[in-house]
């Protein structure tokens, strides 16, 4: 018997012929639907699905499954258009030798839209990633649900969302937006740990510009509505933003090399040769003594981490709080720090949400937390109160209180009010609280406190300004000197700033095998 396939005809029927046919068919699948479709993809400044996977994985390691999968819809002419892969490539390979699973939309096939077969492939891959305990990367470039398949496409998204939730805190999930990600499709990246976007080519939104215009009358471009810079600086959806796909995927690889494969393993120790005993005397000049003087906290982080290298998350959003991953003596740590040059380093709604998410991620994957504190308090104002600073600030508080990883607080200068408590104080469970000799821990700044406590003395004085100055100095000497908290056991040590790196590394070594028994409960009820 002689048999054929619509792609590649076979002249005779034996095992060699069938194997040759198989190889030709696979080659045709890898090539894609057509030369014209590929040209259109490249003309948009976008790589093809196979080019992206080649950049992501170590050479020759990617193993594809379900390449022959096709949809079975017959409506609206679909029966005559049944390409292999059904618009998504799924499989696994190695990234710097570590196993990683990935699925990637092929925009050349149905615009990457999700249908029943398409979704089933993704479901299977996600189940494999969870079972194998390996990171999952999604390379998103799809137009949303496949309209021709109706509710089955919507159900396919539901299956993805359910698995995103099941994998949360179990394996790292990285979403890489390389084209449109609209409607229900946008919720899957929102459920993952990290979202990467590329300027000009990637967009995310629930309702597109046409719908926005029809409902509100507002005209807006796709980039203006949900482009990379919008989500990087305004919404906070994007963790990282890039100018091109190659640099984006290169950083995906770099982040994967830092993270543990799952929540059952600890991050690998990768020592660089930067001595643990290296002194950080430059900090004496970086941080000014005056609590109202601004400085760049990035310089502090650069000085204390290995080789000055770190990866900052959401660097363009809520810039008053820095969240970064770095190594100290080879150990991966999460650094959360106030940024005095942005809103004076205050905590506001966005900073609280950003910090809470970061603390939860670090805790889920056994990444110790170092909190660098220089905070004047929560940002005051009607807008913050009306928008829910109490509720959102509680998210950061809850995240710290629930975290069981090693937690070290370092107070550089001021730490006032509720913000001091929230930023991993000893009272909410920090393992160690350290401080520089410039620290000021108090309910509020000295001037505000003195004006309240000594209000009558000042008002009844013949020289109110001199009385205020005297009482201010009295308050500082009594309650705000750098050893006040240490004398009461709320700070474990006041340290030489030049010994900061060494002190933190020794503390991390001591806490390396920290264990906190799990609380017997189904789950908590964090503020949302």
Coordinates of C-alpha atoms in Angstrom, one line a residue:
X1 CA 0.0 0.0 0.0
X2 CA 1.2 3.5 -0.8
X3 CA 0.0 6.4 1.4
X4 CA 0.5 10.1 1.3
X5 CA 0.3 13.2 3.4
X6 CA -0.9 16.6 2.0
X7 CA 2.6 18.0 2.8
X8 CA 5.0 15.4 1.5
X9 CA 4.1 12.5 -0.7
X10 CA 5.6 9.1 -0.2
X11 CA 6.2 6.7 -3.2
X12 CA 6.6 3.4 -1.4
X13 CA 5.5 1.9 1.9
X14 CA 8.2 0.5 4.1
X15 CA 9.9 1.6 7.4
X16 CA 12.6 3.6 5.6
X17 CA 10.1 5.4 3.5
X18 CA 8.0 6.2 6.4
X19 CA 11.0 7.4 8.4
X20 CA 12.1 9.6 5.5
X21 CA 8.5 10.9 5.3
X22 CA 8.5 11.6 9.0
X23 CA 11.7 13.6 8.8
X24 CA 10.5 15.7 5.9
X25 CA 7.2 16.3 7.6
X26 CA 9.0 17.5 10.8
X27 CA 11.2 19.7 8.7
X28 CA 8.1 21.3 7.1
X29 CA 6.6 21.8 10.5
X30 CA 9.7 23.6 11.8
X31 CA 9.9 25.7 8.7
X32 CA 6.4 27.1 9.4
X33 CA 3.2 27.7 7.5
X34 CA 4.7 29.7 4.6
X35 CA 7.5 31.9 3.5
X36 CA 5.1 34.9 3.3
X37 CA 4.0 34.5 6.8
X38 CA 7.5 34.4 8.0
X39 CA 8.4 37.6 6.1
X40 CA 5.5 39.4 7.7
X41 CA 6.6 38.3 11.1
X42 CA 10.1 39.5 10.6
X43 CA 8.9 42.8 9.0
X44 CA 7.3 43.7 12.3
X45 CA 10.6 43.5 14.0
X46 CA 9.7 40.2 15.6
X47 CA 11.5 36.9 15.6
X48 CA 9.8 33.6 14.6
X49 CA 8.8 31.1 17.2
X50 CA 11.7 28.8 16.4
X51 CA 14.2 31.7 16.5
X52 CA 13.0 32.6 20.0
X53 CA 13.3 29.1 21.3
X54 CA 16.8 28.9 19.9
X55 CA 17.8 32.0 21.8
X56 CA 16.2 30.7 25.0
X57 CA 17.6 27.2 25.2
X58 CA 21.2 25.9 25.2
X59 CA 22.1 24.8 21.6
X60 CA 20.6 21.5 20.5
X61 CA 18.7 20.8 23.8
X62 CA 15.1 21.7 23.0
X63 CA 12.8 18.7 22.7
X64 CA 9.4 19.4 21.2
X65 CA 6.2 17.4 21.9
X66 CA 2.9 17.4 20.2
X67 CA 4.2 19.0 17.0
X68 CA 1.6 17.0 15.0
X69 CA -1.4 18.3 17.0
X70 CA -4.2 19.9 15.0
X71 CA -7.5 21.4 15.8
X72 CA -10.7 19.5 15.0
X73 CA -13.0 22.4 14.5
X74 CA -15.1 22.4 11.3
X75 CA -17.0 25.7 11.6
X76 CA -16.3 28.8 9.5
X77 CA -14.0 27.1 7.1
X78 CA -11.7 25.8 9.7
X79 CA -11.9 22.2 8.4
X80 CA -9.9 23.3 5.4
X81 CA -7.2 25.0 7.5
X82 CA -5.6 22.5 9.9
X83 CA -1.9 23.3 10.3
X84 CA 0.4 21.3 12.5
X85 CA 1.3 22.6 16.0
X86 CA -2.1 24.6 16.0
X87 CA -0.1 27.8 16.6
X88 CA 1.9 26.9 19.7
X89 CA 5.2 25.1 20.1
X90 CA 5.7 23.3 23.4
X91 CA 8.6 21.3 24.9
X92 CA 11.6 21.5 27.2
X93 CA 15.4 21.9 27.1
X94 CA 18.3 23.2 29.1
X95 CA 19.2 26.8 30.1
X96 CA 22.8 26.9 31.4
X97 CA 22.4 23.1 32.0
X98 CA 19.2 23.4 34.0
X99 CA 15.9 21.9 32.7
X100 CA 13.3 24.4 31.7
X101 CA 9.9 24.0 30.1
X102 CA 8.5 26.4 27.6
X103 CA 5.6 27.1 25.3
X104 CA 5.7 29.7 22.5
X105 CA 2.9 31.1 20.4
X106 CA 3.4 31.1 16.6
X107 CA 1.7 34.3 15.4
X108 CA 2.0 33.0 11.8
X109 CA -0.7 30.4 12.6
X110 CA -4.1 31.8 13.4
X111 CA -2.4 34.9 14.9
X112 CA -1.3 32.7 17.8
X113 CA -5.0 32.6 18.9
X114 CA -5.9 29.9 21.4
X115 CA -8.2 27.1 20.6
X116 CA -9.1 23.7 22.1
X117 CA -6.0 21.8 20.8
X118 CA -3.7 24.8 21.3
X119 CA -4.8 25.0 25.0
X120 CA -4.6 21.2 25.5
X121 CA -0.9 21.3 24.5
X122 CA -0.2 24.1 27.0
X123 CA -2.1 22.3 29.7
X124 CA 0.0 19.1 29.2
X125 CA 3.3 21.1 29.3
X126 CA 2.3 22.9 32.4
X127 CA 1.4 19.6 34.1
X128 CA 4.8 18.2 33.1
X129 CA 6.7 21.2 34.4
X130 CA 4.9 21.0 37.8
X131 CA 5.5 17.2 38.0
X132 CA 9.2 17.6 37.0
X133 CA 9.7 20.5 39.3
X134 CA 11.3 22.8 36.7
X135 CA 10.7 26.4 35.7
X136 CA 8.1 27.3 33.1
X137 CA 8.6 30.0 30.4
X138 CA 5.8 31.3 28.2
X139 CA 6.7 33.2 25.0
X140 CA 3.5 35.0 24.4
X141 CA 2.6 36.3 20.9
X142 CA -1.1 35.7 20.4
X143 CA -4.3 37.5 19.6
X144 CA -6.4 36.0 22.4
X145 CA -9.1 33.4 22.2
X146 CA -9.9 31.8 18.8
X147 CA -13.3 33.2 18.0
X148 CA -14.2 30.4 15.6
X149 CA -14.0 27.8 18.5
X150 CA -16.2 29.8 20.9
X151 CA -16.5 28.6 24.5
X152 CA -14.0 25.8 24.1
X153 CA -11.3 28.5 23.7
X154 CA -12.4 30.2 26.8
X155 CA -12.4 27.0 28.7
X156 CA -8.8 26.5 27.5
X157 CA -7.8 29.7 29.2
X158 CA -9.5 28.6 32.4
X159 CA -7.3 25.5 32.4
X160 CA -4.2 27.6 32.0
X161 CA -5.2 30.0 34.8
X162 CA -5.9 27.1 37.2
X163 CA -2.5 25.6 36.5
X164 CA -0.8 29.0 36.9
X165 CA -2.3 29.1 40.4
X166 CA -1.3 25.5 41.1
X167 CA 2.3 26.2 40.1
X168 CA 2.5 29.5 42.0
X169 CA 5.2 29.2 44.6
X170 CA 6.1 25.7 43.4
X171 CA 8.1 26.4 40.2
X172 CA 9.2 29.8 38.8
X173 CA 6.9 31.0 36.1
X174 CA 8.2 33.6 33.6
X175 CA 6.0 35.3 31.0
X176 CA 7.7 36.9 28.0
X177 CA 5.4 39.2 26.1
X178 CA 6.7 39.4 22.5
X179 CA 3.5 40.5 20.7
X180 CA -0.1 41.2 21.5
X181 CA -1.5 39.6 24.7
X182 CA -5.1 40.7 24.8
X183 CA -8.3 39.8 26.7
X184 CA -8.2 36.7 28.8
X185 CA -4.7 36.0 27.6
X186 CA -3.4 38.8 29.8
X187 CA -4.4 37.1 33.0
X188 CA -2.0 34.2 32.7
X189 CA 1.1 36.5 32.8
X190 CA -0.5 38.4 35.6
X191 CA -0.5 35.2 37.6
X192 CA 3.1 34.4 37.0
X193 CA 6.2 35.5 38.9
X194 CA 8.0 37.6 36.3
X195 CA 6.7 39.5 33.2
X196 CA 9.2 40.6 30.5
X197 CA 8.1 43.0 27.7
X198 CA 9.7 44.5 24.6
X199 CA 9.1 48.1 23.5
X200 CA 7.0 48.7 20.4
X201 CA 6.2 45.1 19.7
X202 CA 4.5 43.8 22.8
X203 CA 1.2 45.0 24.3
X204 CA -1.1 43.7 27.0
X205 CA -4.6 44.9 27.7
X206 CA -8.0 43.4 28.7
X207 CA -9.9 45.5 26.1
X208 CA -8.3 46.8 23.0
X209 CA -8.2 50.4 21.6
X210 CA -11.3 49.8 19.4
X211 CA -13.4 48.8 22.4
X212 CA -12.1 51.6 24.5
X213 CA -13.0 54.1 21.8
X214 CA -16.4 52.6 21.3
X215 CA -17.2 52.7 25.0
X216 CA -15.5 55.8 26.2
X217 CA -14.9 57.8 23.0
X218 CA -11.2 57.9 23.9
X219 CA -8.7 57.3 21.0
X220 CA -5.5 55.6 22.0
X221 CA -2.9 53.5 20.3
X222 CA -2.0 49.9 21.3
X223 CA 1.3 51.0 22.8
X224 CA -0.4 53.9 24.6
X225 CA -3.0 51.6 26.1
X226 CA -0.8 48.6 27.0
X227 CA 2.7 48.9 25.7
X228 CA 5.9 47.9 27.5
X229 CA 6.6 51.4 29.0
X230 CA 3.0 51.7 30.2
X231 CA 3.2 48.4 32.1
X232 CA 6.8 49.1 33.2
X233 CA 6.3 52.5 34.7
X234 CA 2.5 53.0 35.3
X235 CA 0.7 49.8 36.0
X236 CA 3.5 47.8 37.4
X237 CA 2.5 44.7 35.4
X238 CA 5.9 44.4 33.6
X239 CA 8.8 43.3 35.8
X240 CA 11.4 44.0 33.0
X241 CA 11.3 46.1 29.8
X242 CA 13.7 45.8 26.8
X243 CA 14.4 47.4 23.5
X244 CA 14.7 44.2 21.5
X245 CA 13.8 40.5 21.8
X246 CA 17.4 39.2 21.8
X247 CA 18.4 41.2 24.9
X248 CA 15.1 40.3 26.6
X249 CA 15.5 36.6 26.1
X250 CA 19.1 36.8 27.2
X251 CA 18.0 38.2 30.5
X252 CA 15.4 35.5 30.8
X253 CA 18.2 33.0 30.6
X254 CA 20.2 35.0 33.2
X255 CA 17.3 35.2 35.7
X256 CA 16.7 31.4 35.2
X257 CA 20.4 30.8 36.1
X258 CA 19.8 32.6 39.4
X259 CA 16.6 31.0 40.5
X260 CA 16.1 27.6 42.1
X261 CA 14.2 25.1 39.8
X262 CA 11.4 24.7 42.4
X263 CA 10.3 25.3 46.0
X264 CA 11.9 22.1 47.3
X265 CA 15.5 23.2 46.5
X266 CA 17.5 26.1 47.6
X267 CA 19.2 28.5 45.2
X268 CA 22.6 27.4 44.1
X269 CA 25.7 29.1 45.7
X270 CA 27.8 30.7 42.9
X271 CA 30.9 32.4 44.3
X272 CA 32.6 35.0 42.2
X273 CA 35.8 35.7 44.1
X274 CA 34.6 38.9 45.7
X275 CA 35.9 38.4 49.3
X276 CA 33.3 38.1 52.1
X277 CA 35.6 40.2 54.3
X278 CA 35.8 43.1 51.8
X279 CA 35.3 46.4 53.7
X280 CA 32.7 48.8 52.5
X281 CA 34.3 52.1 53.6
X282 CA 32.8 53.9 50.6
X283 CA 29.4 53.8 52.4
X284 CA 30.8 56.4 54.8
X285 CA 30.8 58.9 52.0
X286 CA 27.7 57.7 50.1
X287 CA 25.2 58.2 52.9
X288 CA 25.0 61.8 54.3
X289 CA 24.4 62.3 58.0
X290 CA 21.5 64.7 57.6
X291 CA 18.3 62.6 57.5
X292 CA 16.7 65.0 55.0
X293 CA 19.5 64.8 52.5
X294 CA 18.9 62.6 49.5
X295 CA 21.2 59.9 48.1
X296 CA 20.9 57.0 45.7
X297 CA 20.3 53.7 47.5
X298 CA 21.6 51.9 44.3
X299 CA 25.1 53.0 45.3
X300 CA 24.7 51.3 48.7
X301 CA 23.4 48.0 47.1
X302 CA 26.3 48.1 44.6
X303 CA 28.8 48.4 47.4
X304 CA 27.6 45.5 49.5
X305 CA 26.7 42.8 46.9
X306 CA 29.1 40.5 45.0
X307 CA 30.9 42.4 42.3
X308 CA 28.4 45.2 42.5
X309 CA 25.9 43.2 40.4
X310 CA 22.2 42.8 41.0
X311 CA 18.9 42.5 39.0
X312 CA 16.3 45.1 39.9
X313 CA 12.7 44.2 39.5
X314 CA 10.1 46.7 38.3
X315 CA 12.8 49.5 38.4
X316 CA 10.6 52.0 36.6
X317 CA 7.5 51.5 38.8
X318 CA 7.2 52.6 42.5
X319 CA 10.8 53.9 42.4
X320 CA 10.7 54.9 46.0
X321 CA 11.2 51.2 46.9
X322 CA 13.9 49.1 45.3
X323 CA 13.5 45.3 44.9
X324 CA 16.5 43.4 43.6
X325 CA 18.1 40.0 43.4
X326 CA 21.8 39.7 44.1
X327 CA 24.5 37.5 45.5
X328 CA 26.4 37.9 48.7
X329 CA 29.4 35.5 49.0
X330 CA 27.7 33.5 46.3
X331 CA 24.3 33.2 48.1
X332 CA 21.2 34.5 46.3
X333 CA 19.4 37.2 48.4
X334 CA 16.5 39.5 47.9
X335 CA 17.2 43.1 48.7
X336 CA 14.4 45.5 49.5
X337 CA 15.4 49.1 50.1
X338 CA 13.9 52.6 50.5
X339 CA 15.1 55.0 47.8
X340 CA 15.6 58.5 49.3
X341 CA 15.9 60.2 45.9
X342 CA 12.3 59.1 45.0
X343 CA 9.5 60.6 47.1
X344 CA 12.1 60.7 50.0
X345 CA 11.8 56.9 50.2
X346 CA 8.3 57.0 51.7
X347 CA 6.0 54.0 51.5
X348 CA 2.9 54.5 49.4
X349 CA 0.3 52.3 47.8
X350 CA 2.4 51.2 44.8
X351 CA 5.6 50.7 46.8
X352 CA 3.6 48.6 49.3
X353 CA 2.2 46.3 46.6
X354 CA 5.5 46.0 44.9
X355 CA 7.3 45.1 48.1
X356 CA 4.7 42.6 49.2
X357 CA 4.9 40.7 45.9
X358 CA 8.7 40.7 46.1
X359 CA 8.7 39.4 49.7
X360 CA 6.3 36.6 48.8
X361 CA 8.3 35.5 45.8
X362 CA 11.5 35.4 47.8
X363 CA 9.8 33.5 50.6
X364 CA 8.3 31.0 48.1
X365 CA 11.7 30.1 46.6
X366 CA 13.8 30.1 49.8
X367 CA 15.6 33.4 49.0
X368 CA 16.8 35.2 52.2
X369 CA 15.6 38.8 52.6
X370 CA 17.8 41.8 53.4
X371 CA 15.8 45.0 54.1
X372 CA 17.7 48.3 53.9
X373 CA 15.7 50.9 55.8
X374 CA 15.8 54.7 55.5
X375 CA 12.1 55.6 55.6
X376 CA 10.3 58.8 56.9
X377 CA 7.0 57.0 57.0
X378 CA 4.0 56.3 54.9
X379 CA 3.1 58.9 52.3
X380 CA 0.4 61.2 53.8
X381 CA -2.5 62.6 51.8
X382 CA -6.1 62.3 51.0
X383 CA -5.5 60.5 47.8
X384 CA -3.5 57.8 49.5
X385 CA -6.0 57.3 52.2
X386 CA -9.0 57.2 49.8
X387 CA -7.2 54.8 47.5
X388 CA -6.6 52.4 50.4
X389 CA -3.1 52.9 51.8
X390 CA -4.3 51.0 54.9
X391 CA -5.3 48.0 52.9
X392 CA -2.3 48.1 50.5
X393 CA 0.2 48.8 53.3
X394 CA -1.1 45.8 55.1
X395 CA -0.1 43.6 52.1
X396 CA 3.6 44.4 52.8
X397 CA 3.1 43.9 56.5
X398 CA 1.4 40.5 56.0
X399 CA 4.0 39.3 53.5
X400 CA 6.8 40.0 56.0
X401 CA 5.0 38.5 58.9
X402 CA 4.3 35.3 56.9
X403 CA 7.8 35.0 55.5
X404 CA 9.9 32.1 57.0
X405 CA 13.2 32.7 55.1
X406 CA 16.1 34.3 56.8
X407 CA 15.3 38.0 57.4
X408 CA 17.8 40.7 58.2
X409 CA 16.9 44.3 58.7
X410 CA 19.5 47.1 58.4
X411 CA 18.6 50.6 59.4
X412 CA 20.8 53.1 57.7
X413 CA 19.3 56.4 58.9
X414 CA 15.7 57.2 59.8
X415 CA 13.0 54.7 60.5
X416 CA 9.8 56.4 61.6
X417 CA 6.3 55.3 62.6
X418 CA 4.4 52.4 61.1
X419 CA 6.8 52.2 58.2
X420 CA 9.6 51.2 60.6
X421 CA 7.4 48.3 61.9
X422 CA 6.3 47.2 58.5
X423 CA 9.8 47.1 57.0
X424 CA 10.8 43.9 58.8
X425 CA 11.4 45.1 62.3
X426 CA 12.2 42.7 65.1
X427 CA 8.7 43.0 66.4
X428 CA 7.2 41.4 63.2
X429 CA 9.8 38.6 63.1
X430 CA 13.1 39.7 61.6
X431 CA 15.8 37.3 62.7
X432 CA 18.3 40.1 63.1
X433 CA 18.0 43.9 63.2
X434 CA 21.2 45.9 62.6
X435 CA 21.8 49.6 62.5
X436 CA 24.4 52.1 61.6
X437 CA 25.4 54.8 64.1
X438 CA 23.3 57.3 62.1
X439 CA 20.0 55.5 62.8
X440 CA 17.0 57.3 64.2
X441 CA 14.1 55.0 65.2
X442 CA 11.0 56.9 66.5
X443 CA 7.3 57.3 66.2
X444 CA 7.9 60.3 64.0
X445 CA 10.6 62.9 63.2
X446 CA 12.0 64.9 66.1
X447 CA 10.5 68.2 64.9
X448 CA 6.9 66.8 64.7
X449 CA 7.2 65.0 67.9
X450 CA 8.6 68.0 69.8
X451 CA 5.8 70.2 68.5
X452 CA 3.3 67.8 69.9
X453 CA 4.9 66.9 73.2
X454 CA 6.0 70.4 74.1
X455 CA 3.3 72.4 72.4
X456 CA 2.2 74.2 75.6
X457 CA 5.8 74.9 76.7
X458 CA 6.5 76.4 73.3
X459 CA 3.3 78.4 73.1
X460 CA 3.8 79.9 76.6
X461 CA 7.4 80.7 76.2
X462 CA 8.8 84.3 75.8
X463 CA 11.1 82.9 73.1
X464 CA 9.1 80.2 71.3
X465 CA 11.8 79.5 68.7
X466 CA 14.5 79.0 71.2
X467 CA 12.3 76.9 73.4
X468 CA 11.4 74.8 70.4
X469 CA 15.1 74.3 69.6
X470 CA 15.9 73.4 73.2
X471 CA 13.0 70.9 73.4
X472 CA 13.9 69.4 70.0
X473 CA 17.4 68.7 71.2
X474 CA 16.1 67.3 74.4
X475 CA 13.8 64.9 72.5
X476 CA 16.6 63.8 70.2
X477 CA 19.0 63.1 73.1
X478 CA 16.3 61.2 75.1
X479 CA 14.6 59.1 72.5
X480 CA 16.4 59.3 69.1
X481 CA 20.0 58.7 69.8
X482 CA 21.5 55.8 67.8
X483 CA 21.7 53.4 70.7
X484 CA 18.1 53.8 72.1
X485 CA 16.6 50.8 70.3
X486 CA 19.8 48.7 70.9
X487 CA 19.5 49.4 74.7
X488 CA 16.0 47.9 74.6
X489 CA 16.9 44.9 72.5
X490 CA 15.0 46.0 69.3
X491 CA 18.3 46.4 67.4
X492 CA 20.8 43.5 67.8
X493 CA 23.9 45.5 67.0
X494 CA 25.0 49.0 65.9
X495 CA 27.7 48.3 63.3
X496 CA 30.5 50.1 61.5
X497 CA 29.2 50.9 57.9
X498 CA 32.5 49.8 56.5
X499 CA 31.8 46.3 57.9
X500 CA 28.3 46.1 56.4
X501 CA 29.0 43.5 53.8
X502 CA 30.9 41.2 56.1
X503 CA 28.3 41.5 58.9
X504 CA 25.5 40.7 56.5
X505 CA 27.3 37.7 55.0
X506 CA 28.1 36.3 58.5
X507 CA 24.5 36.7 59.5
X508 CA 23.4 34.8 56.3
X509 CA 25.8 32.0 57.1
X510 CA 24.3 31.7 60.6
X511 CA 20.8 31.6 59.3
X512 CA 21.5 29.3 56.4
X513 CA 19.6 26.3 57.9
X514 CA 16.8 28.3 59.5
X515 CA 13.6 26.3 59.8
X516 CA 10.1 27.5 60.8
X517 CA 7.4 24.8 61.4
X518 CA 4.4 25.3 59.2
X519 CA 1.3 26.6 60.8
X520 CA -1.6 24.2 60.8
X521 CA -4.2 25.9 58.7
X522 CA -5.6 25.7 55.2
X523 CA -4.3 29.2 54.3
X524 CA -4.3 32.7 55.6
X525 CA -6.5 35.5 54.4
X526 CA -4.2 38.3 53.3
X527 CA -5.4 41.7 52.4
X528 CA -6.0 42.1 48.7

